[in-house]
Short mmCIF file of C-alpha atoms and ligand atoms in Angstrom, two decimals:
data_model
loop_
_atom_site.label_atom_id
_atom_site.label_comp_id
_atom_site.label_asym_id
_atom_site.label_seq_id
_atom_site.Cartn_x
_atom_site.Cartn_y
_atom_site.Cartn_z
CA UNK A 1 4.77 -5.24 12.66
CA UNK A 2 3.57 -8.84 13.17
CA UNK A 3 5.67 -10.01 10.27
CA UNK A 4 8.74 -8.21 11.56
CA UNK A 5 8.34 -9.71 15.03
CA UNK A 6 8.04 -13.14 13.45
CA UNK A 7 11.29 -12.67 11.57
CA UNK A 8 13.08 -11.38 14.70
CA UNK A 9 11.76 -14.32 16.74
CA UNK A 10 13.02 -16.71 14.08
CA UNK A 11 16.42 -15.05 13.80
CA UNK A 12 17.98 -14.42 17.24
CA UNK A 13 21.18 -13.17 15.55
CA UNK A 14 19.27 -10.30 13.94
CA UNK A 15 17.33 -9.56 17.12
CA UNK A 16 20.55 -9.30 19.19
CA UNK A 17 22.21 -7.06 16.62
CA UNK A 18 19.18 -4.78 16.52
CA UNK A 19 19.00 -4.63 20.32
CA UNK A 20 22.67 -3.64 20.42
CA UNK A 21 21.97 -0.65 18.20
CA UNK A 22 18.74 0.41 19.89
CA UNK A 23 20.17 0.02 23.43
CA UNK A 24 22.61 2.84 22.71
CA UNK A 25 19.87 5.43 22.21
CA UNK A 26 19.18 7.81 25.13
CA UNK A 27 15.43 7.65 24.33
CA UNK A 28 13.22 6.54 21.47
CA UNK A 29 11.78 9.08 19.09
CA UNK A 30 11.88 9.97 15.41
CA UNK A 31 15.04 12.06 15.86
CA UNK A 32 17.07 9.53 17.86
CA UNK A 33 16.21 6.63 15.54
CA UNK A 34 16.94 8.61 12.36
CA UNK A 35 20.52 7.35 12.06
CA UNK A 36 19.90 3.78 13.17
CA UNK A 37 21.08 2.02 10.04
CA UNK A 38 20.34 -1.50 11.22
CA UNK A 39 16.83 -0.60 12.42
CA UNK A 40 16.12 0.96 9.01
CA UNK A 41 17.56 -2.15 7.35
CA UNK A 42 15.29 -4.48 9.38
CA UNK A 43 12.25 -2.37 8.46
CA UNK A 44 13.21 -2.33 4.77
CA UNK A 45 13.73 -6.06 4.75
CA UNK A 46 10.36 -6.63 6.45
CA UNK A 47 8.66 -4.41 3.88
CA UNK A 48 10.43 -6.23 1.07
CA UNK A 49 9.58 -9.81 2.09
CA UNK A 50 6.39 -9.26 4.09
CA UNK A 51 4.82 -6.38 2.19
CA UNK A 52 1.25 -5.53 3.25
CA UNK A 53 0.30 -5.17 -0.45
CA UNK A 54 2.07 -8.17 -1.98
CA UNK A 55 0.21 -8.03 -5.30
CA UNK A 56 0.87 -4.34 -5.79
CA UNK A 57 -1.52 -1.63 -6.93
CA UNK A 58 -3.44 -1.38 -10.20
CA UNK A 59 -2.45 1.16 -12.82
CA UNK A 60 -3.68 1.99 -16.32
CA UNK A 61 -1.57 2.45 -19.44
CA UNK A 62 -1.75 5.85 -21.19
CA UNK A 63 -4.30 6.14 -24.06
CA UNK A 64 -1.50 5.76 -26.63
CA UNK A 65 -0.35 2.44 -25.12
CA UNK A 66 3.11 1.62 -23.88
CA UNK A 67 6.05 -0.58 -24.87
CA UNK A 68 7.36 -2.71 -22.00
CA UNK A 69 10.43 -4.93 -22.51
CA UNK A 70 9.56 -5.54 -26.18
CA UNK A 71 5.83 -6.03 -25.66
CA UNK A 72 3.26 -3.43 -26.67
CA UNK A 73 0.43 -2.95 -24.16
CA UNK A 74 -2.60 -1.13 -25.68
CA UNK A 75 -3.92 2.10 -24.18
CA UNK A 76 -6.27 2.23 -21.19
CA UNK A 77 -5.36 -1.29 -20.13
CA UNK A 78 -5.37 -2.17 -16.45
CA UNK A 79 -1.97 -3.54 -15.42
CA UNK A 80 -0.42 -4.68 -12.18
CA UNK A 81 3.18 -5.42 -11.21
CA UNK A 82 3.49 -7.86 -8.33
CA UNK A 83 5.41 -6.11 -5.57
CA UNK A 84 6.35 -9.41 -3.96
CA UNK A 85 7.47 -10.87 -7.30
CA UNK A 86 9.63 -7.84 -8.04
CA UNK A 87 11.02 -7.57 -4.53
CA UNK A 88 12.10 -11.22 -4.40
CA UNK A 89 13.54 -11.27 -7.92
CA UNK A 90 17.09 -12.64 -7.65
CA UNK A 91 18.31 -10.24 -10.34
CA UNK A 92 17.74 -7.33 -7.98
CA UNK A 93 17.88 -9.02 -4.59
CA UNK A 94 20.37 -11.91 -4.40
CA UNK A 95 19.11 -14.60 -1.97
CA UNK A 96 15.78 -12.83 -2.44
CA UNK A 97 13.69 -15.24 -0.35
CA UNK A 98 15.92 -14.80 2.71
CA UNK A 99 15.48 -12.19 5.43
CA UNK A 100 18.87 -10.49 5.43
CA UNK A 101 18.81 -6.88 6.71
CA UNK A 102 22.53 -6.59 5.91
CA UNK A 103 21.66 -6.28 2.22
CA UNK A 104 20.67 -2.68 3.00
CA UNK A 105 24.03 -1.92 4.59
CA UNK A 106 27.66 -1.70 3.55
CA UNK A 107 28.32 -5.06 5.24
CA UNK A 108 26.67 -6.90 2.35
CA UNK A 109 29.17 -7.97 -0.28
CA UNK A 110 26.69 -9.43 -2.77
CA UNK A 111 25.80 -6.05 -4.23
CA UNK A 112 23.65 -3.48 -2.46
CA UNK A 113 19.92 -4.10 -2.87
CA UNK A 114 18.46 -2.61 -6.05
CA UNK A 115 16.59 0.46 -4.84
CA UNK A 116 14.53 0.85 -8.01
CA UNK A 117 13.02 -2.60 -7.54
CA UNK A 118 12.12 -1.81 -3.91
CA UNK A 119 8.51 -0.67 -4.20
CA UNK A 120 6.63 -1.41 -0.94
CA UNK A 121 4.94 1.99 -1.17
CA UNK A 122 4.32 1.88 -4.91
CA UNK A 123 5.92 4.26 -7.36
CA UNK A 124 5.21 7.35 -9.41
CA UNK A 125 2.43 9.87 -9.10
CA UNK A 126 0.18 7.79 -6.86
CA UNK A 127 2.81 6.33 -4.56
CA UNK A 128 1.91 6.19 -0.88
CA UNK A 129 1.43 9.56 0.82
CA UNK A 130 1.74 7.89 4.23
CA UNK A 131 5.19 6.43 3.54
CA UNK A 132 7.19 8.50 6.04
CA UNK A 133 4.57 8.17 8.76
CA UNK A 134 4.46 4.40 8.22
CA UNK A 135 8.27 4.10 8.31
CA UNK A 136 8.49 6.17 11.50
CA UNK A 137 5.76 4.14 13.18
CA UNK A 138 7.35 0.85 12.20
CA UNK A 139 10.78 1.90 13.40
CA UNK A 140 9.50 3.19 16.74
CA UNK A 141 7.19 0.22 17.29
CA UNK A 142 9.90 -2.36 16.66
CA UNK A 143 12.56 -0.44 18.59
CA UNK A 144 10.24 -0.09 21.62
CA UNK A 145 9.56 -3.83 21.71
CA UNK A 146 13.13 -5.07 21.28
CA UNK A 147 14.50 -2.56 23.77
CA UNK A 148 12.39 -4.11 26.50
CA UNK A 149 11.85 -7.70 25.40
CA UNK A 150 13.46 -10.70 23.81
CA UNK A 151 11.03 -12.14 21.29
CA UNK A 152 10.83 -15.90 20.80
CA UNK A 153 8.42 -18.10 18.88
CA UNK A 154 5.71 -19.78 20.96
CA UNK A 155 5.66 -23.60 21.18
CA UNK A 156 2.51 -23.74 19.05
CA UNK A 157 4.12 -21.86 16.16
CA UNK A 158 4.10 -23.84 12.93
CA UNK A 159 5.69 -22.56 9.75
CA UNK A 160 3.22 -24.56 7.64
CA UNK A 161 0.18 -23.14 9.44
CA UNK A 162 1.61 -19.63 9.17
CA UNK A 163 2.11 -20.02 5.40
CA UNK A 164 -1.38 -21.54 4.95
CA UNK A 165 -3.08 -18.70 6.80
CA UNK A 166 -1.32 -16.04 4.77
CA UNK A 167 -4.09 -14.54 2.55
CA UNK A 168 -3.69 -11.94 -0.14
CA UNK A 169 -6.92 -9.90 -0.22
CA UNK A 170 -5.12 -7.04 -2.00
CA UNK A 171 -4.07 -6.03 1.52
CA UNK A 172 -2.34 -8.92 3.22
CA UNK A 173 -4.07 -10.78 6.03
CA UNK A 174 -1.95 -12.98 8.27
CA UNK A 175 -2.98 -15.54 10.88
CA UNK A 176 -2.31 -15.49 14.61
CA UNK A 177 1.35 -15.35 15.59
CA UNK A 178 2.26 -17.28 18.74
CA UNK A 179 5.24 -15.41 20.20
CA UNK A 180 6.57 -14.84 23.70
CA UNK A 181 7.88 -11.53 24.98
CA UNK A 182 10.52 -12.19 27.61
CA UNK A 183 11.51 -9.25 29.80
CA UNK A 184 15.20 -8.54 29.20
CA UNK A 185 17.57 -8.70 32.12
C1 HEM B 201 3.47 -0.07 5.82
C2 HEM B 201 2.45 0.76 5.58
C3 HEM B 201 1.99 1.14 4.19
C4 HEM B 201 2.22 0.54 2.99
C5 HEM B 201 3.05 -0.70 2.68
C6 HEM B 201 1.53 1.33 1.99
C7 HEM B 201 1.53 1.05 0.63
C8 HEM B 201 0.85 1.78 -0.32
C9 HEM B 201 0.81 1.45 -1.73
C10 HEM B 201 1.53 0.28 -2.38
C11 HEM B 201 0.05 2.38 -2.34
C12 HEM B 201 -0.33 2.44 -3.82
C13 HEM B 201 0.71 3.16 -4.63
C14 HEM B 201 0.45 3.03 -6.12
O1 HEM B 201 -0.72 3.15 -6.56
O2 HEM B 201 1.42 2.79 -6.84
C15 HEM B 201 -0.40 3.32 -1.33
C16 HEM B 201 -1.20 4.42 -1.57
C17 HEM B 201 -1.66 5.26 -0.60
N1 HEM B 201 -1.34 5.23 0.74
FE1 HEM B 201 -0.19 3.85 1.67
N2 HEM B 201 0.89 2.38 2.61
C18 HEM B 201 1.14 2.31 3.95
C19 HEM B 201 0.74 3.20 4.92
C20 HEM B 201 -0.03 4.31 4.69
C21 HEM B 201 -0.40 5.29 5.70
C22 HEM B 201 0.04 5.21 7.18
C23 HEM B 201 -1.17 6.22 5.07
C24 HEM B 201 -1.84 7.47 5.61
C25 HEM B 201 -1.67 7.93 6.83
C26 HEM B 201 -1.27 5.85 3.67
C27 HEM B 201 -1.97 6.54 2.70
C28 HEM B 201 -2.00 6.24 1.36
C29 HEM B 201 -2.78 7.00 0.36
C30 HEM B 201 -3.67 8.20 0.62
C31 HEM B 201 -2.54 6.38 -0.88
C32 HEM B 201 -3.11 6.79 -2.24
C33 HEM B 201 -2.17 7.74 -2.94
C34 HEM B 201 -2.70 8.16 -4.31
O3 HEM B 201 -3.47 7.44 -4.93
O4 HEM B 201 -2.28 9.24 -4.77
N3 HEM B 201 -0.55 4.69 3.48
N4 HEM B 201 0.10 2.92 -0.11
#
């Protein structure tokens, strides 16, 4: 949520576009937001670039070992695939370091984002059981804020400080985010 608000405060174009979509809803709930394509795109893009588990989750190879891209990994070896590394890889996400929700929509003409490389909730047998709950909460939380407020960065915001305070303790810890919520007219 914090990360998403930061991106919206940094990108007024995206904030305005999102507000335009959300303003049309009669009320906010899981049903009414289900078909909000831009809201879903903003959430996806936040999960891609600002994933709460940037290093990914540990997994073990099967006892017989496994061949990965020409390299044999012995059995019962602990492995990890960096979610952030994969989700910013230019082969799957052109302009991978940029926050561009349009990549999840038909507006994007640089090739739709590669769904298989989008792994904020992990993959396979042990992927996140809370995925749908988390997506619903994120969508409703963000929609509620932008419906009522414009979000702008506070004067004390510094990109360098923000980047320095970003700590990966398996689960991401971010620093304080100075933002202002301005009541919309
Ligand atoms: C944005 C929010 C969330 C993110 C990014 C996230 C991400 C993840 C990831 C990456 C994994 C590991 C998957 C793997 O091992 O490959 C995981 C596992 C898990 N998550 Fe989440 N999660 C989120 C929210 C939640 C919520 C809200 C719940 C419960 C209400 C939840 C419950 C679980 C559980 C129980 C597992 C373990 C599944 C297993 O080992 O079988 N998560 N999550």
